[in-house]
PDB file of C-alpha atoms in Angstrom:
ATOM      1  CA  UNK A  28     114.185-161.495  88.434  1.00 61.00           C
ATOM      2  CA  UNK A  29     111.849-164.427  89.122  1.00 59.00           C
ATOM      3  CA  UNK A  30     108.526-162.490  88.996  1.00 55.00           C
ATOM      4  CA  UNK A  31     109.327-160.156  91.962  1.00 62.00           C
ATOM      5  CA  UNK A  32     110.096-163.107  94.185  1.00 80.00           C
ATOM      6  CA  UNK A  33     113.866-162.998  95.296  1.00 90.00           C
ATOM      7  CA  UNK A  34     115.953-165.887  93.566  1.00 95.00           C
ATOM      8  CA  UNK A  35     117.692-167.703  96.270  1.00 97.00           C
ATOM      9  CA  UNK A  36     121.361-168.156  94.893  1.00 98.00           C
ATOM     10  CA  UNK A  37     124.310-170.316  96.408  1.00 98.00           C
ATOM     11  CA  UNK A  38     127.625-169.397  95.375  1.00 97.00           C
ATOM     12  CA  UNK A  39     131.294-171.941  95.788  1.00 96.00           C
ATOM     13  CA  UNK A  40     134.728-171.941  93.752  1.00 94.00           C
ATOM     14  CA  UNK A  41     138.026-172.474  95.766  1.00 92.00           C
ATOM     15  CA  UNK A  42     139.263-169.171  94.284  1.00 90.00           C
ATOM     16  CA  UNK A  43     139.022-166.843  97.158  1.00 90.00           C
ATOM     17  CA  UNK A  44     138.799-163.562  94.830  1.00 86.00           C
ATOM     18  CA  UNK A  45     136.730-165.142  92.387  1.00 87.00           C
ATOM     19  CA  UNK A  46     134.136-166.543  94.798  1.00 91.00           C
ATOM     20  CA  UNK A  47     133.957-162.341  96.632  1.00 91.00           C
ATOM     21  CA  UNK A  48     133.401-161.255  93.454  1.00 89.00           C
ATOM     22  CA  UNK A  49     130.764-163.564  92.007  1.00 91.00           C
ATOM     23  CA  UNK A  50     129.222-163.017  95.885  1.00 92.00           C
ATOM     24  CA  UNK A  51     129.867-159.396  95.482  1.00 91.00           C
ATOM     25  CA  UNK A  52     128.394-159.225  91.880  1.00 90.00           C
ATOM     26  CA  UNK A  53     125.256-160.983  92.780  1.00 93.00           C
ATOM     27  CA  UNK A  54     124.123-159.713  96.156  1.00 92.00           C
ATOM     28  CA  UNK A  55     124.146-156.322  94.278  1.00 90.00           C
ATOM     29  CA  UNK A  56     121.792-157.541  91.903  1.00 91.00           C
ATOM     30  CA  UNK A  57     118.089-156.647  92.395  1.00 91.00           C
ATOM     31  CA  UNK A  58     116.132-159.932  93.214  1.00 92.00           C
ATOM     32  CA  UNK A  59     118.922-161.721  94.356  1.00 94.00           C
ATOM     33  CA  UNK A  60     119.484-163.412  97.541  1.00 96.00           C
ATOM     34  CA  UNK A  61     122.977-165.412  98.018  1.00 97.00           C
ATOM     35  CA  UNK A  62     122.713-167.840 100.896  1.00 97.00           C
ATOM     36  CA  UNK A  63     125.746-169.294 100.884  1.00 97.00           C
ATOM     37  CA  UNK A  64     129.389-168.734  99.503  1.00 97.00           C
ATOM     38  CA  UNK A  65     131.314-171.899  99.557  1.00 97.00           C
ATOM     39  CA  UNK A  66     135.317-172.514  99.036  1.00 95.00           C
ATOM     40  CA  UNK A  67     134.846-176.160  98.262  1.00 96.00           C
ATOM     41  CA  UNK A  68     132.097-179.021  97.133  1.00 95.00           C
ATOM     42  CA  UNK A  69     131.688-180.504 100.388  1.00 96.00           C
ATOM     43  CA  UNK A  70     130.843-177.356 101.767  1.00 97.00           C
ATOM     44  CA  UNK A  71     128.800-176.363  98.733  1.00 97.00           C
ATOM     45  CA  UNK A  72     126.777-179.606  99.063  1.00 97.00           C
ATOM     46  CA  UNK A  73     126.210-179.207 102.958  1.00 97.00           C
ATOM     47  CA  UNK A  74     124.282-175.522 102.330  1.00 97.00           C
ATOM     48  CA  UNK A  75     122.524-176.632  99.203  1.00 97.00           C
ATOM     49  CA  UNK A  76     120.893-179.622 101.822  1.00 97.00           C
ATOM     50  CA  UNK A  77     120.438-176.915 103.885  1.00 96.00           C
ATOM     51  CA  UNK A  78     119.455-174.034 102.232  1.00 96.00           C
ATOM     52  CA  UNK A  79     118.027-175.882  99.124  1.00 97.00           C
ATOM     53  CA  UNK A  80     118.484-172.539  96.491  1.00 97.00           C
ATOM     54  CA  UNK A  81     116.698-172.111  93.768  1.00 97.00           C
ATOM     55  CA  UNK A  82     120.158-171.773  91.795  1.00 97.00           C
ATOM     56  CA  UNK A  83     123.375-172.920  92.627  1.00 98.00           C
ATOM     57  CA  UNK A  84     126.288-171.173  90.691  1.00 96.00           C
ATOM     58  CA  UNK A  85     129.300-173.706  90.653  1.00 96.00           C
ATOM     59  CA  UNK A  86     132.734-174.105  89.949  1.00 93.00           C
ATOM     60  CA  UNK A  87     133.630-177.725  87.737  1.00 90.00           C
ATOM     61  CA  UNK A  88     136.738-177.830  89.272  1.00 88.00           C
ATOM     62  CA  UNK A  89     136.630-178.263  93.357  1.00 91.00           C
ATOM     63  CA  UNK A  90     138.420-179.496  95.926  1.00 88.00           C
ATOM     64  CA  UNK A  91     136.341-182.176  98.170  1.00 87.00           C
ATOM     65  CA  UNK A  92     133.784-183.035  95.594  1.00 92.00           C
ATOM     66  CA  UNK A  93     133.956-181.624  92.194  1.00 92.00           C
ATOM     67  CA  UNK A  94     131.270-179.417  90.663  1.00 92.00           C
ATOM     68  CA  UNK A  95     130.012-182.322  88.739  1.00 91.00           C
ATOM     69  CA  UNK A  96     130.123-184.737  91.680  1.00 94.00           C
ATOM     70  CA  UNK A  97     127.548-182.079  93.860  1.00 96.00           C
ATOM     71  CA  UNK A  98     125.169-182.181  90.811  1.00 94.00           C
ATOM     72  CA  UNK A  99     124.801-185.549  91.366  1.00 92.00           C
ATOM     73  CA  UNK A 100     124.488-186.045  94.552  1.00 95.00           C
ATOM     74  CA  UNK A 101     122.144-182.872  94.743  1.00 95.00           C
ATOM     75  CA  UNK A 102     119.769-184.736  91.473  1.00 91.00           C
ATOM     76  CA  UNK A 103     120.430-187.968  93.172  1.00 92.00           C
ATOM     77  CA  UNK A 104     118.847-186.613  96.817  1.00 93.00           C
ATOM     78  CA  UNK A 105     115.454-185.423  95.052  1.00 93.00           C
ATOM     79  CA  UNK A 106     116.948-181.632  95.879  1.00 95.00           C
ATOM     80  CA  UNK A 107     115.526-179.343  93.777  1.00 94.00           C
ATOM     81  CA  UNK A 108     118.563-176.521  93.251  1.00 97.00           C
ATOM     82  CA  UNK A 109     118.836-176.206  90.153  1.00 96.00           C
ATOM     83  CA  UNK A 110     122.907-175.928  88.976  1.00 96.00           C
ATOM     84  CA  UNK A 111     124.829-173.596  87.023  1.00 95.00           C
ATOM     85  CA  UNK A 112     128.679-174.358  86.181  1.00 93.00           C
ATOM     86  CA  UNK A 113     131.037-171.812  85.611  1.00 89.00           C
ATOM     87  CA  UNK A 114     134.529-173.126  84.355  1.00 84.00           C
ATOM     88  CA  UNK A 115     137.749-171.673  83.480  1.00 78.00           C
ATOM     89  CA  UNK A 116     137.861-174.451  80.603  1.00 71.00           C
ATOM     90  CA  UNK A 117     135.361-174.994  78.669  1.00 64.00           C
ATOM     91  CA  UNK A 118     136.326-178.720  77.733  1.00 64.00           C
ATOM     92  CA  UNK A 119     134.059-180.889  75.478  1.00 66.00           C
ATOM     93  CA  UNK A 120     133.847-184.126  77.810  1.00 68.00           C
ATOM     94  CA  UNK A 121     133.015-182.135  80.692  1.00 69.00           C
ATOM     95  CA  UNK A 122     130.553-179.953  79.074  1.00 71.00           C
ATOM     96  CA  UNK A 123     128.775-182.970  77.316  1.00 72.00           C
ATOM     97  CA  UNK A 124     128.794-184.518  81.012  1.00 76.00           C
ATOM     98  CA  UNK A 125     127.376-181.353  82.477  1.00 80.00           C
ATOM     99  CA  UNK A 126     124.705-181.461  79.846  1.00 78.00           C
ATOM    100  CA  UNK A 127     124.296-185.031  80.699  1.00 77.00           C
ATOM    101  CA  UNK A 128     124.326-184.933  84.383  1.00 83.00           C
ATOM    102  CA  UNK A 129     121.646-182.261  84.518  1.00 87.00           C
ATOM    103  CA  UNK A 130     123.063-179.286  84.766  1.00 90.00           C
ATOM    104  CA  UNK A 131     121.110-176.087  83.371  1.00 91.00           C
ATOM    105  CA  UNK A 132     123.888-174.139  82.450  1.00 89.00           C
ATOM    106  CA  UNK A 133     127.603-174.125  81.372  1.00 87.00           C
ATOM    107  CA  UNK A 134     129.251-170.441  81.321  1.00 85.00           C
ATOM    108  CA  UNK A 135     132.871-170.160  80.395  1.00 80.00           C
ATOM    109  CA  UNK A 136     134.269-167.662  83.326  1.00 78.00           C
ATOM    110  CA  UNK A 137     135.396-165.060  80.743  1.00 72.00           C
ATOM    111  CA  UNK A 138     131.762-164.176  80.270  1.00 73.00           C
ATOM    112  CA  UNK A 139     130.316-161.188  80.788  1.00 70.00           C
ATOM    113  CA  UNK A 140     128.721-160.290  84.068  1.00 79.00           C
ATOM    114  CA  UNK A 141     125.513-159.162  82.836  1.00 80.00           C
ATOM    115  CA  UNK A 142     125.521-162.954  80.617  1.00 82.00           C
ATOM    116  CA  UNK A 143     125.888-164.628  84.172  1.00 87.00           C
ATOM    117  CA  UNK A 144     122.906-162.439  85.844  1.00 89.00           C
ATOM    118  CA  UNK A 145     120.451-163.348  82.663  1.00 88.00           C
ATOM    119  CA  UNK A 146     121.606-166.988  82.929  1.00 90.00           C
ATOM    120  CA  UNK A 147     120.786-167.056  86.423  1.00 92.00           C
ATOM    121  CA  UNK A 148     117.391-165.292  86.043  1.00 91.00           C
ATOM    122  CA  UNK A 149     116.388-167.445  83.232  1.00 90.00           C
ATOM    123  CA  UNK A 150     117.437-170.996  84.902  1.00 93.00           C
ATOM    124  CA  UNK A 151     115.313-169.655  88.284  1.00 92.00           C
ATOM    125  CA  UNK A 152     112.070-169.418  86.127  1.00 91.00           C
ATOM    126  CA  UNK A 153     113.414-172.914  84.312  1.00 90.00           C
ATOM    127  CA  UNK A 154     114.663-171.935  81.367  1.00 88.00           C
ATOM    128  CA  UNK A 155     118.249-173.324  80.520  1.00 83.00           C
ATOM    129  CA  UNK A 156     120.770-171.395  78.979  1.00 79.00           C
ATOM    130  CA  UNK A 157     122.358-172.464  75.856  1.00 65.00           C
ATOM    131  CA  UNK A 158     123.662-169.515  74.530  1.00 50.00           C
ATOM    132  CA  UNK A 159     124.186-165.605  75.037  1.00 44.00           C
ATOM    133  CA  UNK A 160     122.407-165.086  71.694  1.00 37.00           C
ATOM    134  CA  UNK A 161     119.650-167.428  72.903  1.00 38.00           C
ATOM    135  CA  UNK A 162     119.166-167.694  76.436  1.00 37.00           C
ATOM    136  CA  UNK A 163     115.609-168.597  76.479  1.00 35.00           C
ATOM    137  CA  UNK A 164     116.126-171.691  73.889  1.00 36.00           C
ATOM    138  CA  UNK A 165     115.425-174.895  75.482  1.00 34.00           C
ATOM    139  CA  UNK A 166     118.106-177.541  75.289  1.00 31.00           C
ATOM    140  CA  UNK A 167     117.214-180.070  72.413  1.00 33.00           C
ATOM    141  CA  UNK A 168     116.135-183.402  73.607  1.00 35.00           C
ATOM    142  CA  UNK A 169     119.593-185.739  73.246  1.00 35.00           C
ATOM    143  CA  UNK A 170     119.512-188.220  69.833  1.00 38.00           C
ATOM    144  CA  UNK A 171     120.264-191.346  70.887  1.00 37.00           C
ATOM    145  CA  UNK A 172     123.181-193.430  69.718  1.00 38.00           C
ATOM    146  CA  UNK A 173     122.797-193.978  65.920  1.00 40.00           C
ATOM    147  CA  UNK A 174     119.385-191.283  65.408  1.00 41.00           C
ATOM    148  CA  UNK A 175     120.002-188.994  62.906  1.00 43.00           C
ATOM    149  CA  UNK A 176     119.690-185.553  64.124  1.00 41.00           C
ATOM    150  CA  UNK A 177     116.455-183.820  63.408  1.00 42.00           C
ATOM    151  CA  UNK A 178     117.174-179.802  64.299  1.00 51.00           C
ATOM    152  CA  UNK A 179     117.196-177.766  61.236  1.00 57.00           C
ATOM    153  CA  UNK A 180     120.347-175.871  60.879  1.00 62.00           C
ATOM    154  CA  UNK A 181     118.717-172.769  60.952  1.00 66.00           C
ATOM    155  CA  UNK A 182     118.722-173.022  64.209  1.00 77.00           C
ATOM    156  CA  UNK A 183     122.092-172.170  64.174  1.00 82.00           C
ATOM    157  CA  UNK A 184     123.755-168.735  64.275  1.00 86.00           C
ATOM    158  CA  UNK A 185     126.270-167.960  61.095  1.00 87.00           C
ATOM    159  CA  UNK A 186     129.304-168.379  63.250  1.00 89.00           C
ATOM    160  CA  UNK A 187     128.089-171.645  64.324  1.00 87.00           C
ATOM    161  CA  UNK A 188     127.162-172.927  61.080  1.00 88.00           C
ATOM    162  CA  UNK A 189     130.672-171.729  59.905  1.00 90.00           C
ATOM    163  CA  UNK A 190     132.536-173.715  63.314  1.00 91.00           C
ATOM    164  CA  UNK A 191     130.230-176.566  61.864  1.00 89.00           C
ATOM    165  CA  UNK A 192     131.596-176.730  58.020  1.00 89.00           C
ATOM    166  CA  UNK A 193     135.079-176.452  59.851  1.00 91.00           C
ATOM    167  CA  UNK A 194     134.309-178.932  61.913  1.00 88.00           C
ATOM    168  CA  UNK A 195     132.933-181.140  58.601  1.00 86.00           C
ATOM    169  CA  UNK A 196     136.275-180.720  56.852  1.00 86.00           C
ATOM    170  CA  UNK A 197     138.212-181.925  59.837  1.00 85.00           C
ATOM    171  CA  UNK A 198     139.937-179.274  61.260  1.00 89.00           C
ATOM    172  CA  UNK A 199     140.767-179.173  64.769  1.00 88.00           C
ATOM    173  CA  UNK A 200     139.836-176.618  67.279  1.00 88.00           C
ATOM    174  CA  UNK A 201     143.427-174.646  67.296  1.00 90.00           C
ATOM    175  CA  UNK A 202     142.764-174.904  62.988  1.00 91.00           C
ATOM    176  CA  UNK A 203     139.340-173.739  63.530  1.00 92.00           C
ATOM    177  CA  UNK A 204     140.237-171.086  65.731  1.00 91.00           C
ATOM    178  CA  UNK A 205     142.887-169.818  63.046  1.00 92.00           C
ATOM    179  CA  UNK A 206     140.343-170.085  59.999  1.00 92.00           C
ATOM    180  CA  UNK A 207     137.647-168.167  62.006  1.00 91.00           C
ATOM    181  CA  UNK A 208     140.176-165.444  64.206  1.00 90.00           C
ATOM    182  CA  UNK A 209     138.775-166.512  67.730  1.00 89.00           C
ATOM    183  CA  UNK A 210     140.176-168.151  70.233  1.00 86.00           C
ATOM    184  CA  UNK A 211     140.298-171.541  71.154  1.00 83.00           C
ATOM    185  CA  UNK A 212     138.246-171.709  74.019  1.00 81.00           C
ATOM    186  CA  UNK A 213     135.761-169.599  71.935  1.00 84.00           C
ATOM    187  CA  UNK A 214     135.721-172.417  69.574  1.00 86.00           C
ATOM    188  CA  UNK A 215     134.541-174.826  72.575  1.00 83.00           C
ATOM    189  CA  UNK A 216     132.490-172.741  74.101  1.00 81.00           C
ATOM    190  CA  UNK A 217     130.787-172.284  70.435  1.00 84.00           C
ATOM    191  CA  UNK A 218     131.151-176.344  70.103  1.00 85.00           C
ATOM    192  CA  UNK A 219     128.606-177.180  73.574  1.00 80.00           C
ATOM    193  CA  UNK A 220     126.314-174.426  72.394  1.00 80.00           C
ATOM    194  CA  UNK A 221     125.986-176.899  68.937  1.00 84.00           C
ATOM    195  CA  UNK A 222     126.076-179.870  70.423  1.00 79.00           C
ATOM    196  CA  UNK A 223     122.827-178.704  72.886  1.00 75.00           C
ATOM    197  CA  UNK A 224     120.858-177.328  69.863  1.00 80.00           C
ATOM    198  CA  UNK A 225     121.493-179.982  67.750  1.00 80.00           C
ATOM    199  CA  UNK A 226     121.172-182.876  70.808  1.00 75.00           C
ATOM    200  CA  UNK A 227     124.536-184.519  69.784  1.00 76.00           C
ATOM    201  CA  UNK A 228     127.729-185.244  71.500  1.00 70.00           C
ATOM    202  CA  UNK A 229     130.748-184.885  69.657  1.00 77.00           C
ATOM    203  CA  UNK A 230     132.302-183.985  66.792  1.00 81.00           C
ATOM    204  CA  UNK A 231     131.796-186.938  64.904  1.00 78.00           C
ATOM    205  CA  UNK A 232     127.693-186.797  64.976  1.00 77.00           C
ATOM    206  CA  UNK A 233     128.496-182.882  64.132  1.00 82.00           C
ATOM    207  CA  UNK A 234     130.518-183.849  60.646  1.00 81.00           C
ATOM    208  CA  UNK A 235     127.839-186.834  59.908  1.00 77.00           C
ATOM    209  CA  UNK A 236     124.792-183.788  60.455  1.00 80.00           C
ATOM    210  CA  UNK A 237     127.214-181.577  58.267  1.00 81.00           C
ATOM    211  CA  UNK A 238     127.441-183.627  55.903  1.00 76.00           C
ATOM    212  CA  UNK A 239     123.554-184.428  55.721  1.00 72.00           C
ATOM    213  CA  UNK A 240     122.326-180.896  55.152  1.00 71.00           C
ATOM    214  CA  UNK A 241     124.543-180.656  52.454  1.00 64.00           C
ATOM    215  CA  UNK A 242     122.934-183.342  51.025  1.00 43.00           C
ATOM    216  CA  UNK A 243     119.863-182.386  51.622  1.00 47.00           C
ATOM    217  CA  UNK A 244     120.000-178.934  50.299  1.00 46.00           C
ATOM    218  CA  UNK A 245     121.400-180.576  47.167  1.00 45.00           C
ATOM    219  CA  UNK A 246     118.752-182.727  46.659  1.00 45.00           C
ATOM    220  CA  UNK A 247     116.037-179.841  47.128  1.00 44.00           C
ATOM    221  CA  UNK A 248     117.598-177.480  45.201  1.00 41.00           C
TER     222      UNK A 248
END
């Protein structure tokens, strides 16, 4: 991990067995250095000022200061820690603000361990982590309010393209996760992947892109 160099990890969520065993998990790992464990923001915020990780593996949902509040302050101080969420609900708003705010990465805490070690390793050589089938892929750069989205939709994997024609014919996600035999928070978790390859926001840019590669394969066919 990181080219030999150890990766310089800070650890917080207010879930006393979860944060031991995300501490546990990751000291274990070769090139790994935790630096901190934190039960709470504030405290998560203090040892990133001090510490200044290269990676800072987060909880959304905090007591004094909320995931998402430390990723601002931490962007808005010049620090250069580079965050990681992990969340027990992967919800579209927050994601999309995650994405937003700067964060590299938004895991869903059901992943697998070995999916949180890669993420980790790729966002300390700045690489930011979109999807277990892609870790590597750079997140696409956000359309703007109006832009017609540009990404191919090859650059989506068949179940996303499928969550994507569902999406189109205006299902919602407890439909979706019925036509496709997932589970719900599957279906968001597959939802922020889409929205960061495609550099949209919400479901309504995703049926208007739906919509257009249909109509473009129709015309060139």
């Amino acid at each position: 991990m990181n080219g030999g160099a150890k990766t310089t990890i800070l650890v917080a969520d207010d879930h006393p067995i979860v944060l031991s065993g995300l501490t546990m998990l990751l000291k274990q790992t070769p090139g790994c250095e935790v630096v901190a464990s934190c039960a709470d923001g504030a405290s998560a915020l203090r040892n990133i000022e001090e510490f200044e990780p290269m990676v800072a593996c987060l909880d959304i949902q905090m007591p004094r200061l909320s995931g998402l509040d430390v990723l601002k302050m931490v962007r808005g101080r010049g620090l250069r820690t580079r965050i990681v969420f992990l969340t027990a609900s992967l919800d579209e708003t927050t994601s999309t603000e995650a994405s937003a705010s700067g964060a590299w990465a938004v895991l869903h805490k059901d992943c697998a361990a070995d999916a949180l070690v890669d993420c980790i390793g790729a966002v300390a050589v700045g690489r930011r982590w979109t999807s277990r089938h892609e870790p590597h892929r750079p997140l696409a750069s956000r359309a703007e309010p109006g832009q017609r989205p540009c990404a191919s939709a090859a650059v989506l994997t068949p179940r996303e393209q499928e969550i994507t024609r569902l999406v189109a014919e205006g299902l919602s996600n407890k439909d979706i996760a019925r036509a496709a035999r997932i589970s719900e928070g599957t279906v968001k978790i597959h939802l922020y992947n889409i929205y960061q390859k495609l550099g949209i926001s919400n479901r309504t840019s995703l049926a208007s892109y739906a919509h257009q590669v249909r109509i473009q394969r129709a015309t060139h066919s």
